[in-house]
XYZ file of C-alpha atoms in Angstrom:
478
model
C -49.462 395.991 62.220
C -48.291 392.871 60.407
C -44.611 391.947 60.192
C -43.049 392.066 56.706
C -42.300 388.729 55.162
C -38.717 387.575 55.193
C -37.051 387.599 51.800
C -33.626 386.411 50.656
C -32.574 390.070 50.618
C -33.440 390.531 54.321
C -32.146 387.418 56.112
C -33.048 386.986 59.770
C -30.167 387.256 62.243
C -29.228 383.999 64.002
C -31.259 383.471 67.151
C -28.588 382.543 69.714
C -29.441 381.616 73.300
C -26.744 383.937 74.649
C -24.670 386.869 73.562
C -21.572 385.235 75.066
C -20.511 381.930 76.563
C -17.517 381.893 78.901
C -15.680 378.588 79.376
C -14.082 378.620 82.818
C -14.704 380.515 86.072
C -11.158 381.438 87.070
C -10.086 385.107 87.250
C -10.099 385.519 83.453
C -13.534 383.988 82.979
C -14.947 385.918 85.926
C -13.584 389.225 84.633
C -15.100 388.657 81.188
C -18.455 387.400 82.507
C -18.993 390.232 84.973
C -18.073 392.967 82.527
C -20.272 391.525 79.783
C -23.196 391.191 82.177
C -22.835 394.808 83.298
C -22.990 395.742 79.591
C -26.466 394.149 79.484
C -25.337 391.044 77.596
C -26.909 387.618 78.057
C -24.084 385.553 79.501
C -23.613 381.870 80.248
C -20.609 380.380 82.032
C -19.512 376.740 81.888
C -17.433 375.260 84.723
C -16.243 371.665 84.750
C -15.816 371.569 88.547
C -18.655 371.543 91.057
C -17.713 374.962 92.445
C -16.626 378.176 90.734
C -13.218 379.810 91.039
C -11.067 377.694 88.748
C -7.540 376.577 89.534
C -6.812 379.929 91.175
C -9.240 379.282 94.034
C -9.098 375.500 94.323
C -5.503 374.377 93.585
C -3.238 377.324 92.854
C -3.074 380.866 94.134
C -5.465 380.770 97.092
C -4.496 377.383 98.630
C -0.745 377.901 98.304
C -0.907 381.423 99.752
C -3.134 380.271 102.613
C -0.665 377.469 103.368
C 2.205 379.911 103.195
C 0.492 382.328 105.592
C -0.084 379.621 108.207
C 3.531 378.438 108.030
C 4.856 381.999 108.147
C 2.878 382.754 111.310
C 4.158 379.507 112.851
C 7.740 380.541 112.112
C 7.144 383.956 113.696
C 5.622 382.284 116.748
C 8.616 380.013 117.204
C 11.039 382.924 116.802
C 9.272 385.161 119.326
C 11.068 385.002 122.706
C 7.792 385.746 124.517
C 6.541 382.240 123.676
C 9.786 380.325 123.997
C 9.019 378.809 127.397
C 5.261 378.316 127.217
C 5.251 374.518 127.093
C 5.997 371.858 124.529
C 7.305 372.953 121.129
C 4.626 373.797 118.568
C 4.773 371.504 115.545
C 2.150 371.328 112.851
C 1.701 368.902 109.987
C 0.797 369.646 106.396
C -2.711 368.375 107.171
C -3.050 370.842 110.055
C -2.398 373.875 107.886
C -4.578 372.470 105.086
C -7.570 373.022 107.361
C -7.026 376.767 107.175
C -6.564 376.634 103.398
C -9.785 374.623 102.996
C -11.766 377.228 104.921
C -10.410 380.049 102.739
C -11.139 378.082 99.543
C -14.747 377.575 100.628
C -15.211 381.262 101.468
C -13.699 382.393 98.163
C -15.751 379.966 96.089
C -19.019 380.874 97.837
C -18.309 384.581 97.420
C -17.610 384.200 93.724
C -20.673 382.056 93.224
C -22.759 384.925 94.609
C -21.301 387.236 91.941
C -22.807 385.079 89.188
C -26.192 384.945 90.922
C -26.230 388.683 91.531
C -25.443 389.470 87.898
C -27.992 386.960 86.535
C -25.366 384.909 84.744
C -26.409 381.352 83.907
C -23.968 378.802 85.263
C -23.629 375.321 83.725
C -21.589 372.522 85.268
C -19.847 370.132 82.900
C -17.122 369.718 80.290
C -17.309 372.145 77.377
C -16.278 371.468 73.785
C -16.854 373.170 70.445
C -19.417 371.872 67.976
C -19.004 374.875 65.689
C -17.983 378.519 66.048
C -21.231 379.412 67.834
C -22.217 376.137 69.520
C -20.792 374.579 72.677
C -21.580 371.083 73.904
C -21.796 370.647 77.672
C -21.119 367.122 78.911
C -22.646 366.706 82.377
C -21.431 364.360 85.094
C -24.529 362.161 84.773
C -23.743 361.494 81.112
C -26.348 363.852 79.691
C -25.471 366.536 77.156
C -26.865 369.855 76.052
C -25.992 372.360 73.358
C -25.609 376.080 74.035
C -25.305 378.746 71.363
C -23.886 382.253 71.479
C -22.532 384.916 69.194
C -19.215 385.070 71.088
C -17.184 382.446 72.921
C -14.492 383.259 75.508
C -12.009 380.518 76.399
C -10.781 380.929 79.981
C -9.920 377.333 80.814
C -6.646 378.033 82.618
C -3.739 375.612 82.839
C -2.648 372.458 84.618
C 0.727 371.173 85.831
C 2.933 369.701 83.110
C 3.259 365.941 83.549
C 6.128 364.223 81.725
C 4.837 360.906 80.357
C 7.745 358.985 81.878
C 6.794 359.983 85.444
C 4.145 357.842 87.185
C 1.841 360.413 88.803
C -0.498 357.661 89.978
C 2.147 356.638 92.528
C 1.055 357.699 96.049
C 4.401 359.444 96.688
C 4.514 361.445 93.438
C 2.654 364.764 93.342
C 2.169 367.820 91.189
C 1.096 371.287 92.386
C -2.592 370.275 92.155
C -2.443 366.883 93.837
C -0.091 368.024 96.623
C -3.208 369.383 98.343
C -4.315 365.770 98.848
C -1.125 364.874 100.761
C -2.118 362.623 103.671
C 1.187 361.655 105.295
C 3.652 363.977 107.029
C 6.890 363.892 104.991
C 10.186 364.414 106.769
C 12.084 364.897 103.520
C 10.722 366.316 100.275
C 12.124 366.626 96.760
C 10.807 369.548 94.730
C 11.641 369.262 91.048
C 11.474 372.660 89.396
C 12.621 375.870 91.065
C 10.206 378.293 89.467
C 7.640 380.318 91.392
C 5.587 377.295 92.512
C 8.645 375.221 93.415
C 10.197 377.997 95.510
C 6.931 378.726 97.298
C 6.428 375.098 98.300
C 10.081 374.785 99.289
C 9.402 377.571 101.813
C 6.248 375.869 103.055
C 7.771 372.435 103.636
C 10.950 373.860 105.156
C 8.813 375.976 107.480
C 7.101 372.784 108.646
C 10.469 371.284 109.521
C 11.007 368.997 106.537
C 14.332 368.581 104.764
C 13.983 369.961 101.251
C 15.960 369.243 98.094
C 15.109 371.869 95.472
C 16.107 370.733 91.977
C 16.646 373.639 89.587
C 16.943 372.969 85.864
C 18.629 376.375 85.388
C 21.743 378.053 86.781
C 19.998 380.419 89.227
C 16.690 380.806 91.021
C 13.985 382.924 89.385
C 16.256 384.467 86.761
C 13.500 386.859 85.606
C 13.820 388.746 88.903
C 16.456 391.365 89.686
C 19.696 389.461 90.341
C 20.242 390.875 93.849
C 16.724 389.940 94.900
C 16.931 386.384 93.563
C 20.377 386.046 95.162
C 18.843 387.137 98.470
C 16.296 384.321 98.210
C 19.034 381.820 97.317
C 21.049 382.850 100.361
C 18.008 382.702 102.624
C 17.166 379.208 101.344
C 20.758 378.090 101.830
C 20.887 379.613 105.298
C 17.650 377.843 106.315
C 18.974 374.457 105.206
C 17.277 373.989 101.828
C 19.587 372.129 99.439
C 19.486 373.745 95.985
C 20.848 371.709 93.083
C 21.310 373.897 89.991
C 21.591 372.819 86.344
C 20.073 369.389 86.940
C 17.660 367.344 84.817
C 15.875 364.189 85.893
C 16.295 360.874 84.118
C 13.710 358.893 86.078
C 11.639 358.820 89.249
C 11.738 355.519 91.135
C 8.862 355.025 93.561
C 8.413 352.560 96.423
C 6.074 352.133 99.384
C 8.430 354.129 101.606
C 9.208 357.000 99.251
C 10.936 357.961 96.026
C 14.413 358.131 94.532
C 15.045 360.812 91.940
C 17.689 359.845 89.393
C 19.382 362.870 87.808
C 21.107 362.943 84.442
C 24.321 364.007 86.221
C 24.381 360.612 87.935
C 23.206 361.857 91.322
C 20.421 360.096 93.208
C 18.231 361.923 95.726
C 15.997 360.075 98.190
C 12.933 361.472 99.948
C 9.520 360.569 101.355
C 7.810 362.155 98.356
C 8.415 364.341 95.309
C 6.557 367.434 94.128
C 6.972 367.834 90.365
C 6.591 371.557 89.614
C 8.319 372.095 86.301
C 6.018 373.976 83.946
C 2.333 374.172 83.083
C 0.132 373.303 80.092
C -2.911 375.171 78.790
C -6.247 373.386 79.226
C -7.204 373.158 75.564
C -6.957 369.429 74.883
C -10.642 368.713 75.559
C -12.161 371.697 73.739
C -12.314 370.105 70.264
C -10.598 373.154 68.767
C -10.355 371.363 65.424
C -14.101 371.843 64.977
C -13.534 375.593 64.592
C -10.127 375.527 62.942
C -8.120 376.660 65.961
C -4.879 375.015 67.036
C -2.986 375.325 70.301
C 0.810 375.354 70.432
C 2.987 372.694 72.049
C 2.169 374.050 75.505
C -1.577 373.965 74.885
C -1.736 377.747 74.572
C -3.691 379.876 72.128
C -2.447 382.866 70.146
C -4.433 386.108 70.559
C -4.197 389.761 69.515
C -4.142 392.797 71.830
C -7.911 392.481 72.348
C -7.532 388.773 73.240
C -9.213 387.731 70.003
C -8.062 384.428 68.501
C -7.700 383.734 64.790
C -11.475 383.225 64.811
C -13.258 386.593 65.003
C -15.910 385.571 67.535
C -13.663 383.455 69.788
C -11.543 385.091 72.496
C -9.106 383.637 75.033
C -7.774 385.007 78.322
C -5.718 383.902 81.326
C -3.209 381.074 81.596
C -4.498 379.490 78.399
C -2.730 382.244 76.406
C 0.530 382.063 78.389
C 2.481 385.061 79.691
C 2.138 386.596 82.217
C 0.124 383.703 83.721
C -0.928 385.712 86.775
C -4.354 385.678 88.407
C -4.228 389.463 88.724
C -3.503 389.924 85.023
C -6.075 387.301 83.972
C -8.934 389.240 85.562
C -7.882 392.385 83.676
C -7.546 390.395 80.451
C -11.119 389.164 80.846
C -12.365 392.692 81.504
C -10.500 394.087 78.474
C -11.732 391.259 76.233
C -15.327 391.999 77.295
C -14.877 395.662 76.360
C -13.576 394.606 72.946
C -16.557 392.274 72.452
C -19.037 395.038 73.291
C -17.307 397.958 71.582
C -15.400 396.247 68.773
C -12.152 397.383 70.397
C -10.993 398.145 73.916
C -9.538 401.501 74.865
C -7.979 399.859 77.919
C -4.905 397.703 77.545
C -3.035 395.583 80.043
C -0.462 397.724 81.822
C 3.149 397.187 80.801
C 4.619 397.111 84.297
C 2.713 394.240 85.910
C 3.887 393.576 89.477
C 5.206 390.122 90.251
C 4.499 388.686 93.693
C 6.265 385.504 94.796
C 4.996 384.147 98.091
C 8.087 382.488 99.429
C 9.078 382.974 103.069
C 10.010 385.844 103.042
C 8.102 387.218 100.048
C 9.575 388.673 96.882
C 7.950 391.281 94.680
C 8.993 393.566 91.860
C 7.650 395.946 89.245
C 9.433 397.672 86.371
C 12.973 397.213 85.116
C 15.799 395.245 86.702
C 19.392 396.456 86.980
C 20.368 393.983 84.288
C 17.779 395.336 81.856
C 18.726 398.968 82.479
C 22.423 398.238 82.060
C 21.828 396.371 78.796
C 19.713 399.288 77.513
C 22.474 401.778 78.547
C 20.047 403.809 80.657
C 21.860 405.821 83.347
C 20.317 404.915 86.675
C 21.013 405.066 90.364
C 20.103 402.681 93.181
C 18.508 403.452 96.535
C 18.299 400.809 99.235
C 16.589 400.431 102.600
C 17.342 397.495 104.885
C 14.314 396.288 106.827
C 16.440 395.687 109.927
C 16.788 399.468 110.263
C 13.023 400.111 110.292
C 11.233 400.458 113.626
C 8.151 398.596 112.358
C 10.240 395.613 111.262
C 11.981 395.547 114.628
C 8.625 395.638 116.419
C 7.133 392.792 114.368
C 10.325 390.737 114.226
C 10.404 390.771 110.411
C 13.858 392.280 109.942
C 14.960 390.068 107.047
C 14.770 391.861 103.717
C 15.185 395.134 101.916
C 13.632 397.564 99.437
C 15.507 398.584 96.308
C 14.581 401.534 94.080
C 16.006 402.083 90.589
C 15.618 405.585 89.174
C 16.944 407.604 86.238
C 20.150 409.422 87.200
C 19.099 412.605 85.337
C 15.289 412.848 85.411
C 14.917 410.936 88.717
C 12.069 408.947 87.136
C 11.338 405.752 89.072
C 12.200 402.822 86.790
C 11.976 399.750 88.992
C 10.997 398.621 92.494
C 12.309 395.392 93.960
C 11.506 394.089 97.416
C 12.495 391.053 99.478
C 10.928 390.495 102.865
C 7.657 390.078 104.729
C 4.744 391.929 103.051
C 6.851 392.596 99.933
C 3.855 391.963 97.669
C 1.976 394.768 99.455
C 4.893 397.197 99.781
C 5.662 397.156 96.048
C 2.326 398.758 95.147
C 3.363 402.128 96.592
C 6.198 402.323 94.086
C 3.949 401.037 91.309
C 1.510 403.900 91.918
C 4.282 406.477 91.441
C 5.696 404.687 88.382
C 2.290 404.871 86.696
C 2.169 408.676 86.996
C 2.808 410.628 83.814
C 5.529 413.230 83.332
C 6.941 414.907 86.462
C 4.526 412.952 88.659
C 6.912 410.006 88.443
C 9.847 411.199 90.517
C 11.764 409.471 93.280
C 11.803 412.742 95.235
C 8.117 412.145 95.999
C 9.197 409.706 98.706
C 11.417 412.348 100.334
C 8.875 415.151 100.172
C 5.877 413.211 101.514
C 5.175 412.179 105.105
C 4.672 408.499 105.917
C 2.959 407.045 108.948
C 5.506 406.057 111.578
C 6.348 403.312 112.287
C 5.449 401.531 109.041
C 7.124 399.350 106.440
C 6.208 402.013 103.853
C 8.816 404.237 105.461
C 11.356 402.118 103.593
C 10.579 404.221 100.513
C 11.793 407.414 102.198
C 14.943 405.697 103.456
C 15.687 404.142 100.044
C 15.001 407.395 98.165
C 17.374 409.376 100.415
C 19.977 406.638 100.071
C 19.802 406.766 96.282
C 19.649 410.563 95.921
C 22.747 410.875 98.076
C 24.620 408.791 95.501
C 23.940 411.191 92.622
C 26.798 413.203 91.220
C 26.128 416.957 91.228
């Protein structure tokens, strides 16, 4: 049987190499690539680094949390009276704990690389940039180039630390949250400029290693997006541990020398330290994509605008993860990639990103929250009650020596619907998920009385939910 001749009335569809090209292998790119592959799409992924995982695995989430874990265990060891007289004091350097982080990074990257192999996704190493709406140029390390074509492009290039042009980041004592992992010396005093999530986490790490820490906050309180009591608890804990917090400060210049740095603040203060970690904001990685070739434009922070399906202003180009801004969480980025893949395959995605995304902040101790804060509920004039459980009253916390912290439940004073969960203390990022599961239930399934009427393992940290629920229910007016 012969094929019919092509005529102008029956044009042949473009013959693309792939159905989709994903730029970036962080959580967002991985989520999109895996879901598209499982939908029988031909998928290619481009990664500029030599190993997959993106900033999440190599510079951000995984390294900082691995560092934090090592320091936290060291603090517990020092505080345990069983080991108080076992010899010389244990002291570790930043390089010592980096060894653990490096091992975790390698394991995570190798694991994720196997996902691409298993799902028959083609992986290209190099810098990606647009040629047109369906063509991507890959610039390899050896100088060679190749062109890849696809019907759909997904931008998942992540973000990088913001670098003010007036700060010399080539100076060996000036770091950002990426380059701090290359720290070679053992600083006795550290300046951290920026008291957001990254700044607070590294303040905990360096203080745990015995360094003096000056935490410069450009705002009037730490982590203002958190419930006020929880952020105040962190502020007090920092203050009590010796971290110096300087609120409402802006830098004017950073003066570097062979011995260290001097930070000049606009208020006239000068702060001296062995090194400075600049952790004040991030920028989307869009500057090298040649967006102009397809008529797209990033905002001042390098971020792209998308709709609820993560589609940009160009119908066949999607964007997920840090490159689109809020919530800038690895957990959310993976879901964004998955949802975008569904929209690519189906034309729309029935799934949407959940509204109440949990926040986990890996300070020492941890902070985590999901749902509304007291401030938000008060402003919305929603009648609510508060239930609290102090960790120092829990048998499990007493056993493990992690008595600092508390769990706070916010629930509707009439319907008893759980509205917010806020936790400060060791394992807070794990504990919060129990409350999240109840909050996600529909109708009468979301009720704070669940925690009273169920039976928890004993002793556990989860028991805090029963204690907090009883505490709050006892406050209700009949």
